[in-house]
CSV table of C-alpha atoms (C1' of nucleotides) in Angstrom, one decimal:
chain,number,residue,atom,x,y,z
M,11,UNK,CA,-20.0,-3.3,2.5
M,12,UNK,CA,-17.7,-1.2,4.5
M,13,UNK,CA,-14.8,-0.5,2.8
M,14,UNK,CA,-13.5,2.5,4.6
M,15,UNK,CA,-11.4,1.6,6.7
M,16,UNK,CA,-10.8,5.2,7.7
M,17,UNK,CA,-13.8,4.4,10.4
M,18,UNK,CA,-12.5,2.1,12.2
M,19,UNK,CA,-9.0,3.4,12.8
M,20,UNK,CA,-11.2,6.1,14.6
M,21,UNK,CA,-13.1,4.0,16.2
M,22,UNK,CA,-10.3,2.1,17.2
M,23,UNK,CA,-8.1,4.8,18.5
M,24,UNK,CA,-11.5,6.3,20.5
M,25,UNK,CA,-12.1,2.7,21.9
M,26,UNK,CA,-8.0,2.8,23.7
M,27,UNK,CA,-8.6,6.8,24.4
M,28,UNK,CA,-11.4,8.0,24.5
M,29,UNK,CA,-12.2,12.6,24.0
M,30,UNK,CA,-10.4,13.6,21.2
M,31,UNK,CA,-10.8,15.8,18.2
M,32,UNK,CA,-10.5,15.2,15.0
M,33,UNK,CA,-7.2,17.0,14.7
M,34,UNK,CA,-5.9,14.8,18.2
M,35,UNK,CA,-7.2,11.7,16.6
M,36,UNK,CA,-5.1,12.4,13.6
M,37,UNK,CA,-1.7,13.3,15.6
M,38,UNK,CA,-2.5,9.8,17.8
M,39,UNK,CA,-2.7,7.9,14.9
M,40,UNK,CA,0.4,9.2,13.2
M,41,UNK,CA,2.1,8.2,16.9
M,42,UNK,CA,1.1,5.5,17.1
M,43,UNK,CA,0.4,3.5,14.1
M,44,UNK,CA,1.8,6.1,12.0
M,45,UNK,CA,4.7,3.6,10.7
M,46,UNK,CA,2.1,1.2,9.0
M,47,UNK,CA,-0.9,3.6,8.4
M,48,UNK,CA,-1.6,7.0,7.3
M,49,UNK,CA,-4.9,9.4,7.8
M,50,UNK,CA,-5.8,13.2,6.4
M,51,UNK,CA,-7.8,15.1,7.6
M,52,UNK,CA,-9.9,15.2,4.6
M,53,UNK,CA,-11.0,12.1,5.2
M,54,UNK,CA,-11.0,12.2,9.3
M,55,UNK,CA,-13.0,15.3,9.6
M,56,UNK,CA,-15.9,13.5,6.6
M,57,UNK,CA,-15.7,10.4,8.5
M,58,UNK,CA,-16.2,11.9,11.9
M,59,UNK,CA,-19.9,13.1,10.9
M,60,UNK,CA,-20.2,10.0,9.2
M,61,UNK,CA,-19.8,7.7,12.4
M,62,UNK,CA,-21.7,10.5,14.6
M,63,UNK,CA,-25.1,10.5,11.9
M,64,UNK,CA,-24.9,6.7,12.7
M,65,UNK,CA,-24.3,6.7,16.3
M,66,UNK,CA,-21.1,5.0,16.5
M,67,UNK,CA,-19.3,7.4,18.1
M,68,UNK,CA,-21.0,10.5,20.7
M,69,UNK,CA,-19.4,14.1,21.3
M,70,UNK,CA,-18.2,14.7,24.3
M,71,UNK,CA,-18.1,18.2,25.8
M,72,UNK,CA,-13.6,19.2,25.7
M,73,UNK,CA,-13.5,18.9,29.5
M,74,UNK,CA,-10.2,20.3,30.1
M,75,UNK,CA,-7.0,21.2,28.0
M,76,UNK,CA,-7.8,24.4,26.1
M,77,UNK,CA,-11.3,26.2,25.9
M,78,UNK,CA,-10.5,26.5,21.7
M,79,UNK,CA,-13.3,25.9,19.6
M,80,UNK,CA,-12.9,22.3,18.9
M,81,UNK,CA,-15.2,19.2,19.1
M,82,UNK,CA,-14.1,15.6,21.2
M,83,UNK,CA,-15.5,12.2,20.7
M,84,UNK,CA,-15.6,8.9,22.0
M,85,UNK,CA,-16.9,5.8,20.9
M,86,UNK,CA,-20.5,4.5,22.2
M,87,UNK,CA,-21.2,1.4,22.7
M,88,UNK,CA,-22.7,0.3,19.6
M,89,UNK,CA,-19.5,1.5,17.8
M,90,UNK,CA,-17.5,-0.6,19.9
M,91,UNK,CA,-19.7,-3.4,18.7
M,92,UNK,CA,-18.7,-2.0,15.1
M,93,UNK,CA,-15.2,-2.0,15.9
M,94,UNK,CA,-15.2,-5.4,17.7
M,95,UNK,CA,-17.1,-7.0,14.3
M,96,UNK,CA,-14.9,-5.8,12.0
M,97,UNK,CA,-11.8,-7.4,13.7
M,98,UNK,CA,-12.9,-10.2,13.8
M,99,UNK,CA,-13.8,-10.1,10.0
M,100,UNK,CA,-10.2,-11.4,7.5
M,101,UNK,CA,-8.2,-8.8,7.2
M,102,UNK,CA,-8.0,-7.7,3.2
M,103,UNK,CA,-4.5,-7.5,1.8
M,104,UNK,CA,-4.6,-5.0,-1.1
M,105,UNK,CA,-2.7,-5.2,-4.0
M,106,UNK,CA,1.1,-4.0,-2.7
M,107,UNK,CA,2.4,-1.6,-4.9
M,108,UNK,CA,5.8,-0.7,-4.0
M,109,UNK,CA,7.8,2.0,-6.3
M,110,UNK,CA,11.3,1.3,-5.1
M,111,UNK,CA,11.3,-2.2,-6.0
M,112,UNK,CA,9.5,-1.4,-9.1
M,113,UNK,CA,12.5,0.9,-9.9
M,114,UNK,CA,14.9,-1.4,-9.2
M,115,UNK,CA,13.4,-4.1,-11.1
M,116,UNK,CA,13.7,-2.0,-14.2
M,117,UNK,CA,17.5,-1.0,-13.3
M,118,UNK,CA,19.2,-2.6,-15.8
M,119,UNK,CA,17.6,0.5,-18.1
M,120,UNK,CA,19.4,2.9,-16.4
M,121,UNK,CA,22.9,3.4,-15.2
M,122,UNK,CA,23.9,1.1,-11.7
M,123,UNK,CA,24.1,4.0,-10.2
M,124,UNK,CA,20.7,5.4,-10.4
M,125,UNK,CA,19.7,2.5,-8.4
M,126,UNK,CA,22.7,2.2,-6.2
M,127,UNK,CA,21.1,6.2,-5.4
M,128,UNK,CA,17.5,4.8,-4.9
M,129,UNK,CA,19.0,2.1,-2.2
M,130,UNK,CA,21.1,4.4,-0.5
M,131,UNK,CA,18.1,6.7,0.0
M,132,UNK,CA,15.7,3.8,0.7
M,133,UNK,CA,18.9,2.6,3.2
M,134,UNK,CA,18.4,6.3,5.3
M,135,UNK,CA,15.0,6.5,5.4
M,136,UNK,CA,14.7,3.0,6.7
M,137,UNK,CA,17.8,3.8,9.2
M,138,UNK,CA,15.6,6.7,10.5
M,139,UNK,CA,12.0,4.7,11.3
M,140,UNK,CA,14.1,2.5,12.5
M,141,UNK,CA,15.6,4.4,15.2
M,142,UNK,CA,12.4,5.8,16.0
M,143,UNK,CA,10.8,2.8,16.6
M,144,UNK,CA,13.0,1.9,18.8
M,145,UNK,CA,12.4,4.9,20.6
M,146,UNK,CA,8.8,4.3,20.5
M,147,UNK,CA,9.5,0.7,21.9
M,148,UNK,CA,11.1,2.5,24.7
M,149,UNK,CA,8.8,4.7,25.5
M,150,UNK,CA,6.2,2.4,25.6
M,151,UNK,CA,7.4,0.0,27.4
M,152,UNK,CA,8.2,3.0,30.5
M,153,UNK,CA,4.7,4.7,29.6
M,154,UNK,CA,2.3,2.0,28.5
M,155,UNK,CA,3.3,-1.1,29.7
M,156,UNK,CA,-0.4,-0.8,31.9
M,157,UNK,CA,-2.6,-0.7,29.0
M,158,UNK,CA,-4.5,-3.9,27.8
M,159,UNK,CA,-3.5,-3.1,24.4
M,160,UNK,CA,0.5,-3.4,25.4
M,161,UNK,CA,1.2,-6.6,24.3
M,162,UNK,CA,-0.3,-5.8,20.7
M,163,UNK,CA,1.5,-2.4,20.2
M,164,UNK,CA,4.6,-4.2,21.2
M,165,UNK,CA,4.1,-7.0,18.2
M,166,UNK,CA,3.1,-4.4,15.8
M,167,UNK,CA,6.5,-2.5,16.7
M,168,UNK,CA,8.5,-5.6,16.7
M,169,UNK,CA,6.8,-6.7,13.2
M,170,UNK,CA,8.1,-2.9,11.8
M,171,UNK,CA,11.8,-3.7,13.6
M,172,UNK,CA,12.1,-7.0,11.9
M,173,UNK,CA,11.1,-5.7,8.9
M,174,UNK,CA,13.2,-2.7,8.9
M,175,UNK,CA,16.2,-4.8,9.7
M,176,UNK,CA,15.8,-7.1,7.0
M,177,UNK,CA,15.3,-4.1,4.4
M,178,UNK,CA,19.0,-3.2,6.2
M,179,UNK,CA,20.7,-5.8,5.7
M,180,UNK,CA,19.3,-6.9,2.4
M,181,UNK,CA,20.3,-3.3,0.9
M,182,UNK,CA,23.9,-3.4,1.9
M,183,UNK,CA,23.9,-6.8,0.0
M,184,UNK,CA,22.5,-4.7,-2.7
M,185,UNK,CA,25.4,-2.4,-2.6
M,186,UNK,CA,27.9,-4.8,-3.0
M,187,UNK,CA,26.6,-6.4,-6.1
M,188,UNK,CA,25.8,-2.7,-8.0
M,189,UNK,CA,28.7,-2.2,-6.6
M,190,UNK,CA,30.2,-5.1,-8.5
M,191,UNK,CA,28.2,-4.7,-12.0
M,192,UNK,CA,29.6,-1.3,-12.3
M,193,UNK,CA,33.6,-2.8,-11.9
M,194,UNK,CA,33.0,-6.2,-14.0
M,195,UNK,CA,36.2,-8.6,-13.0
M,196,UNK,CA,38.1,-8.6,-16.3
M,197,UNK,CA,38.9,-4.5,-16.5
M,198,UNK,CA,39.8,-3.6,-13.0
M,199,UNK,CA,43.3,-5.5,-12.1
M,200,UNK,CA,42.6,-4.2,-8.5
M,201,UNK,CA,39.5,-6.1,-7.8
M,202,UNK,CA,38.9,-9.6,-6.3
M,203,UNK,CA,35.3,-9.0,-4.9
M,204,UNK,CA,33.4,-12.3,-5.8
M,205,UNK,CA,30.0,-11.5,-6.0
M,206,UNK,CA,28.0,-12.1,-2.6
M,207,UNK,CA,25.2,-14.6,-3.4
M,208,UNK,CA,25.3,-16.6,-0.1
M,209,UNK,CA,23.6,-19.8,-1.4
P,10,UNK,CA,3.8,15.6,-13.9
P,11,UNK,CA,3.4,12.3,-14.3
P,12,UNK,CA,1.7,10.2,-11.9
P,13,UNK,CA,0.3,7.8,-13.4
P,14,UNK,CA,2.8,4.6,-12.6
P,15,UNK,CA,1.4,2.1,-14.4
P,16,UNK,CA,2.4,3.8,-17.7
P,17,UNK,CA,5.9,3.0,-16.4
P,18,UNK,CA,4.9,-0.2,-15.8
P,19,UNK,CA,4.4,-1.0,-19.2
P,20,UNK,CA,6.9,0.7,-20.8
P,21,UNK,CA,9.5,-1.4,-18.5
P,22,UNK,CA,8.1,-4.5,-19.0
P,23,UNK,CA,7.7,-4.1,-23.1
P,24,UNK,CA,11.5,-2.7,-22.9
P,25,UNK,CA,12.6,-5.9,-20.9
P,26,UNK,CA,10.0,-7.9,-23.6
P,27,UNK,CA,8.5,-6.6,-26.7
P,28,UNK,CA,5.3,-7.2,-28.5
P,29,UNK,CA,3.0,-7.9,-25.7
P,30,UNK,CA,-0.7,-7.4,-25.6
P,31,UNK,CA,-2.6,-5.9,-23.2
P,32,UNK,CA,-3.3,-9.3,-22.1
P,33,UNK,CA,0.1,-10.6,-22.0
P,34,UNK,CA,1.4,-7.6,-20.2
P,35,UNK,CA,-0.7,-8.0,-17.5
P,36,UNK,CA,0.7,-12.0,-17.2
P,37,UNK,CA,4.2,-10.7,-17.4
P,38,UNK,CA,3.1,-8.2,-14.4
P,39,UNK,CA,1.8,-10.4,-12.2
P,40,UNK,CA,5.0,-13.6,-13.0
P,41,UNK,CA,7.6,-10.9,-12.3
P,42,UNK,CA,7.0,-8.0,-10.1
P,43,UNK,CA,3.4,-9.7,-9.0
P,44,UNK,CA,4.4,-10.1,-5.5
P,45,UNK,CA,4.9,-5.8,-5.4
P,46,UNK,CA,2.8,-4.6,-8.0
P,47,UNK,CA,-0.5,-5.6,-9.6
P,48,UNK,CA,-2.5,-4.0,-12.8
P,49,UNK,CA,-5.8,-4.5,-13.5
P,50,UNK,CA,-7.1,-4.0,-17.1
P,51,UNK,CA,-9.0,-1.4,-16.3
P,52,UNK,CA,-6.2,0.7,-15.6
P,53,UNK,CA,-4.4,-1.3,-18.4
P,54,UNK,CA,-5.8,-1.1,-21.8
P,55,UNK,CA,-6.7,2.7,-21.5
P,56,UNK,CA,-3.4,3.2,-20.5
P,57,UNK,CA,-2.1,1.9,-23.5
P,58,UNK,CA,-4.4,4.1,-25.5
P,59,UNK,CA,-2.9,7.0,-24.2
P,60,UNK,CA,1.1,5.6,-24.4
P,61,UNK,CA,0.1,5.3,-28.2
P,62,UNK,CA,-1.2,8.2,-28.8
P,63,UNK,CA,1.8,10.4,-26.9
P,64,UNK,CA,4.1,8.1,-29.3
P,65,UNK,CA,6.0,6.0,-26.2
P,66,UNK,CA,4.9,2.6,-27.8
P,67,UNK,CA,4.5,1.7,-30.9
P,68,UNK,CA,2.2,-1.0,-32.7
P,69,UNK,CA,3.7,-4.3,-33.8
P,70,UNK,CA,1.9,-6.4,-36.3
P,71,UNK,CA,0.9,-10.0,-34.2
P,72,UNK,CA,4.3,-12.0,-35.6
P,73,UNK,CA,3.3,-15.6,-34.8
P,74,UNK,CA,2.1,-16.9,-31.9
P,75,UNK,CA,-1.8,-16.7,-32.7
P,76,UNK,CA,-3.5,-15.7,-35.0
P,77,UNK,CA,-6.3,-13.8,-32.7
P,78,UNK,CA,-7.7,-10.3,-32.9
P,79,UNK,CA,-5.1,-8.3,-30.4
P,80,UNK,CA,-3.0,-5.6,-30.5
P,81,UNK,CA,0.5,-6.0,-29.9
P,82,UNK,CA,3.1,-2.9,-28.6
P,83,UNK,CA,6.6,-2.2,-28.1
P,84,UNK,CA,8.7,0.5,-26.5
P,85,UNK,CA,10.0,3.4,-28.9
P,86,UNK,CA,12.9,5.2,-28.4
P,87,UNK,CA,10.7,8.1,-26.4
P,88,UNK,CA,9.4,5.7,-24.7
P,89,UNK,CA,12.6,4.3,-23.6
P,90,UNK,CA,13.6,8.1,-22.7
P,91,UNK,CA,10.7,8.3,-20.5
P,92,UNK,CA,11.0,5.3,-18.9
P,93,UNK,CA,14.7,6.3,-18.0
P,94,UNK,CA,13.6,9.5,-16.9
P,95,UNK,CA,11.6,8.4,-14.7
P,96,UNK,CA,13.8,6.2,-13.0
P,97,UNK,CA,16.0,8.6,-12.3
P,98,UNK,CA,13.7,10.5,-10.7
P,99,UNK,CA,13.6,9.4,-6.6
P,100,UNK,CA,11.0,7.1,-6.2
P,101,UNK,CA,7.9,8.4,-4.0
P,102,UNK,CA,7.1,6.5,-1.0
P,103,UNK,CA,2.8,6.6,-1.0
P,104,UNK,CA,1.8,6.2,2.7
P,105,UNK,CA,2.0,2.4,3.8
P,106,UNK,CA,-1.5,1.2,4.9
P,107,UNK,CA,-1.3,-2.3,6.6
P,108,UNK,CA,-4.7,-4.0,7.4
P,109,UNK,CA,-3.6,-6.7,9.5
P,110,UNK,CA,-1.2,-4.8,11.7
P,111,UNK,CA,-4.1,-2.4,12.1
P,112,UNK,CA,-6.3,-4.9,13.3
P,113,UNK,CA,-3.7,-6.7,15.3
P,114,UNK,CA,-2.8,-3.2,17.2
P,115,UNK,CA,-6.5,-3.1,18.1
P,116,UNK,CA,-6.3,-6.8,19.3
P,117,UNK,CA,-6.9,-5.8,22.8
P,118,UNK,CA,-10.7,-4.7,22.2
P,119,UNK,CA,-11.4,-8.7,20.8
P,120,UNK,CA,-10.6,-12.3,22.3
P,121,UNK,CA,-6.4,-13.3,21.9
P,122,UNK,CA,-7.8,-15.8,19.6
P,123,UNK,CA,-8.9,-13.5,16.6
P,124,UNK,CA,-5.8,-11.8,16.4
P,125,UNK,CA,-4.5,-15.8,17.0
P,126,UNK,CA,-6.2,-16.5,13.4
P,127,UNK,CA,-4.9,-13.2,11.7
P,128,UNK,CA,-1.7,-14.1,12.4
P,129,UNK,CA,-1.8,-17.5,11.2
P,130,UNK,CA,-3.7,-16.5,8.0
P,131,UNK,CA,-0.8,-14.5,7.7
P,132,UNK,CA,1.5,-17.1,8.6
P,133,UNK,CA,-0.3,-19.5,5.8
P,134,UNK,CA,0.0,-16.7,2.8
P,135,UNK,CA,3.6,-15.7,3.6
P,136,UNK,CA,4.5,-19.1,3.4
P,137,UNK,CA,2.8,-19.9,0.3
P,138,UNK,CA,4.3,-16.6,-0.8
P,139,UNK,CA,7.9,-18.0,0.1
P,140,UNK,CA,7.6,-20.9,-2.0
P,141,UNK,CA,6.5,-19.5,-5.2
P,142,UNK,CA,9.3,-16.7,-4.8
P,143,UNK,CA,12.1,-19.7,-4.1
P,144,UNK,CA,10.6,-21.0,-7.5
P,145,UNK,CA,11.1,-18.2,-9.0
P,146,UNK,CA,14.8,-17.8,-8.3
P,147,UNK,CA,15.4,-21.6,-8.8
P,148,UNK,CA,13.4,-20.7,-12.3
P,149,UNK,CA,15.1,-17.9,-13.1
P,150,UNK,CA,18.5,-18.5,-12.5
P,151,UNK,CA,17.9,-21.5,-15.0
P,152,UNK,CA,16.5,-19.2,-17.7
P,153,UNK,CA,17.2,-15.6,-17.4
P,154,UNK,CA,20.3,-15.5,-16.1
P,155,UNK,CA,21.7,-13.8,-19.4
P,156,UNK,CA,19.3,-10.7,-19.3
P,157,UNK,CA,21.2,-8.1,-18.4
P,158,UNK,CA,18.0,-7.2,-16.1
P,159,UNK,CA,19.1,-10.3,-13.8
P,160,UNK,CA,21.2,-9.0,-11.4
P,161,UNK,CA,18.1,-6.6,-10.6
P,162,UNK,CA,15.6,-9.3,-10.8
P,163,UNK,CA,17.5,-11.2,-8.5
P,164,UNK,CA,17.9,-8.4,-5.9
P,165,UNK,CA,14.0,-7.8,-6.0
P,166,UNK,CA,13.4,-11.2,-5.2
P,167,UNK,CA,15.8,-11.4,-2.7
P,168,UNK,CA,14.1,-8.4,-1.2
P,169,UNK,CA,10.9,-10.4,-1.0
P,170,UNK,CA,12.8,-13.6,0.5
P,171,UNK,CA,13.9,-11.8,3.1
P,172,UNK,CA,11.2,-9.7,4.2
P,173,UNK,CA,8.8,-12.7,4.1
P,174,UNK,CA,11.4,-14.8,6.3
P,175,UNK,CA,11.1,-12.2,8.7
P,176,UNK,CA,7.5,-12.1,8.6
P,177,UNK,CA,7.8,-15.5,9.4
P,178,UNK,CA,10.0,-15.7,12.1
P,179,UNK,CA,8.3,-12.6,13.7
P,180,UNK,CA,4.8,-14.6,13.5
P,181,UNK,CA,6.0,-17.7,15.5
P,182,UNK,CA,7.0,-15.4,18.4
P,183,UNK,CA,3.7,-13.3,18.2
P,184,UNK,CA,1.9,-16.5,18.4
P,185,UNK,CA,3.6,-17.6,21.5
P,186,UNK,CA,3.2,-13.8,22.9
P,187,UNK,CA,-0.6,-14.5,22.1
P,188,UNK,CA,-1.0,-18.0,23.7
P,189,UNK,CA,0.7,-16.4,27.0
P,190,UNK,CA,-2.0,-14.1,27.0
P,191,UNK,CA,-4.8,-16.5,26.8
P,192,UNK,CA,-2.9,-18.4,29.7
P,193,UNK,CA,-2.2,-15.6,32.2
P,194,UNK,CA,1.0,-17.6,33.9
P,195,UNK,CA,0.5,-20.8,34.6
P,196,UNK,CA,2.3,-23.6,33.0
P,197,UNK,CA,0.4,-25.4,35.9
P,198,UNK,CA,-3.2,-27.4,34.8
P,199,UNK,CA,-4.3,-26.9,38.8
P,200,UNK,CA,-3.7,-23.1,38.9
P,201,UNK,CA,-6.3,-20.4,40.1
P,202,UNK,CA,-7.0,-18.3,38.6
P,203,UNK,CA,-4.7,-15.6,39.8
P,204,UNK,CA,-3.9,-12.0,39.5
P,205,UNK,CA,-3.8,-9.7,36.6
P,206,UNK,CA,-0.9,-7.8,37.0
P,207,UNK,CA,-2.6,-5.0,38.5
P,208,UNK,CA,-0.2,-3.2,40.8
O,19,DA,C1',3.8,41.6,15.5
O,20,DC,C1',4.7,37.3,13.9
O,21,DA,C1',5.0,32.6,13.6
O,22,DC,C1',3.5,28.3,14.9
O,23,DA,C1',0.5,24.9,16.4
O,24,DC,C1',-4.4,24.1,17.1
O,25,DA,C1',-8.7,23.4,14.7
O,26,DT,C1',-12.3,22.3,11.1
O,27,DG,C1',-14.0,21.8,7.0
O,28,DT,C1',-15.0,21.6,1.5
O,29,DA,C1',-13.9,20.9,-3.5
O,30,DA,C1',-11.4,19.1,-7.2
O,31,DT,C1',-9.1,15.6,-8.8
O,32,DT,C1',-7.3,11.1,-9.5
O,33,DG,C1',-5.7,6.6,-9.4
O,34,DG,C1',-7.5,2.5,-9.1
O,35,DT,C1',-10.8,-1.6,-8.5
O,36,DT,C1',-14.9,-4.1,-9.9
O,37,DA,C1',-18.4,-5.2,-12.7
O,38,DC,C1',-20.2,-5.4,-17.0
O,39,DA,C1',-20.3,-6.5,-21.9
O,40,DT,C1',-18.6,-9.0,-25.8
O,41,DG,C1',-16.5,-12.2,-28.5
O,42,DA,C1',-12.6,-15.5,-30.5
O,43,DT,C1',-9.8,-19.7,-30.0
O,44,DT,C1',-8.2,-23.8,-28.0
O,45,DT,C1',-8.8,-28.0,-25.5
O,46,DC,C1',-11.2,-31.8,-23.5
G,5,DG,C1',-20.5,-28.6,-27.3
G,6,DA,C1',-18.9,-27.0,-23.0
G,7,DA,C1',-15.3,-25.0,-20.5
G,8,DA,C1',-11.3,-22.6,-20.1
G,9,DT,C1',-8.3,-19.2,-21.6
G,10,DC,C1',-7.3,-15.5,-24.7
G,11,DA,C1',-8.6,-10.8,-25.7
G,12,DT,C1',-10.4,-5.9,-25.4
G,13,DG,C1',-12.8,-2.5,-23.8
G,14,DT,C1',-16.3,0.8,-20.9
G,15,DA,C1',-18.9,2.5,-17.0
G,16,DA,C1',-19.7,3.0,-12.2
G,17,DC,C1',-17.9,3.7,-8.3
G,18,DC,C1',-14.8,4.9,-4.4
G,19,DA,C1',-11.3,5.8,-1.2
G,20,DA,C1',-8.1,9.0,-0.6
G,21,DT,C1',-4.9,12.9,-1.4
G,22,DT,C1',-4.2,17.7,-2.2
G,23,DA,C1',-5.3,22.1,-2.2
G,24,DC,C1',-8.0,25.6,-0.7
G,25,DA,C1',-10.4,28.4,2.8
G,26,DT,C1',-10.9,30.1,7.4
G,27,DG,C1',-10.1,31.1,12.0
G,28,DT,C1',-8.2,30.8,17.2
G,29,DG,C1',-4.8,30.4,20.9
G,30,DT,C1',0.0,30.4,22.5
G,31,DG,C1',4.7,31.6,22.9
G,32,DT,C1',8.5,34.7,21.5
DNA sequence: ACACACATGTAATTGGTTACATGATTTC
DNA sequence: GAAATCATGTAACCAATTACATGTGTGT
């Protein structure tokens, strides 16, 4: 019956490190998984009592860092179980809903260059996770390598890095035939370009 | 103000094909931009309601087809404003929330083998996915290719090709990763079992 | 003194799914 | 006459975002 998933990203990011806040847990997950998977903190902070009324996780006195009023956690053991049962249960795939694509699916209502706009933006913001990513790969492969869950992060970040790539590359293809639609053949006695569509 | 996208939905896909029912829109949703966008006729027919009522579709007496009890609709001209106006507008990028890569970044706290099954579930749908979208374009390059939405079409599906190629490609490798693991370095049948990598 | 990051929570709203309820038409 | 598809709607529910409200510690 459990649907929130918001749970078990805590209980997951307790089960690889263990004392945190609700605040840290929220800055972890946005360093971490924050590429494929997004948390607020009105839903942490809810959750958080949630999975401490039913024992999954246990407060742990903040040992260390600052003396600010704040609370830590970390998962027990019968949350691990929680955690451990619910990976092994099929992921769901929701129903994708992606506005860009919806908005260029609907271009030919609007001039090319309304979508040629939407690409180029969609082209930058990909360039930027991108490069991050790639950061992130570095990092972790000088910082985390140690950790159990290495090899997973590392497949996770290579799934974003393939995907990002192929958005690339796919979006300067994109280009090139608005690109063409706005200079159709006949009119322009300058233009050549035939029409990419690599069979 | 408007957030509310499947309103925009509809009013795209009766601009691109008039007099639809609630029924049929939801068909033509889920043969063109089903593999990035669902509806569900919950969010549907009240929906339509409301476009009526603010004037962005208009009523249209069932023509031919059957002779059922349904409502058909088209676009009016607001309508078709509205739509354009709102694809001008940048599109909004909700917060990606991947279930499988969240499970498979928590692989470590479960046996290789469950993220093994994930991955080839995931393997299995993207491949099914792949087919139906190479249909489409074989199909639609048959049919449509004197819409003046094709180009767009075309490029969405493209989009989708691509990405679930690399989805592909990336799941072969994450199942060899994932085998290694369960085989700590031996391509040997007579080794010990040996160390861990713990330096 | 001020800004910024740390820190926790609640309330309102909403976008959306799922289940329910009903009935007509076609096809086998 | 049963099953499948066509067809329309409502009600319950829920996960999640956003905005609001409040306060502390740190660095400049």
């Amino acid at each position: 019956m459990e649907r929130n998933q918001t749970a078990f990203v805590i209980l997951g990011i307790l089960a690889i490190h263990p004392n945190q806040s609700g605040y840290e847990i929220r800055k972890t997950v946005q360093q971490t998984v924050g590429f494929f998977w997004g948390e607020s903190f009105g839903q942490i902070y809810p959750t958080l009592k949630r999975l401490l009324a039913d024992g999954l996780i246990i407060p742990s006195a903040s040992g260390s860092k600052t003396r600010m009023t704040r609370q830590e956690y970390s998962i027990s053991p019968s949350g691990l179980l929680r955690l451990q049962e619910w990976l092994a249960v099929p992921y769901r795939e929701d129903p994708p809903r992606d506005e860009f694509l919806l908005k260029l699916f609907f271009g030919a209502e609007v001039a090319p260059n309304v979508s040629a706009t939407h690409i180029r933006r969609f082209q930058e913001q990909n360039r930027k996770v991108l490069s991050t990513l790639l950061e992130l790969q570095a990092l972790g492969r000088a910082r985390s390598a140690h950790y159990p869950g290495f090899p997973f992060w590392i497949l996770t970040l290579n799934y974003g890095v393939a995907h990002l790539r192929a958005s690339l590359e796919w979006s300067e293809n994109a280009l090139a035939v608005l690109a063409a639609l706005e200079t159709p053949h006949s009119k322009n006695p300058h233009s050549e370009e035939d029409i990419p569509g690599k069979p």
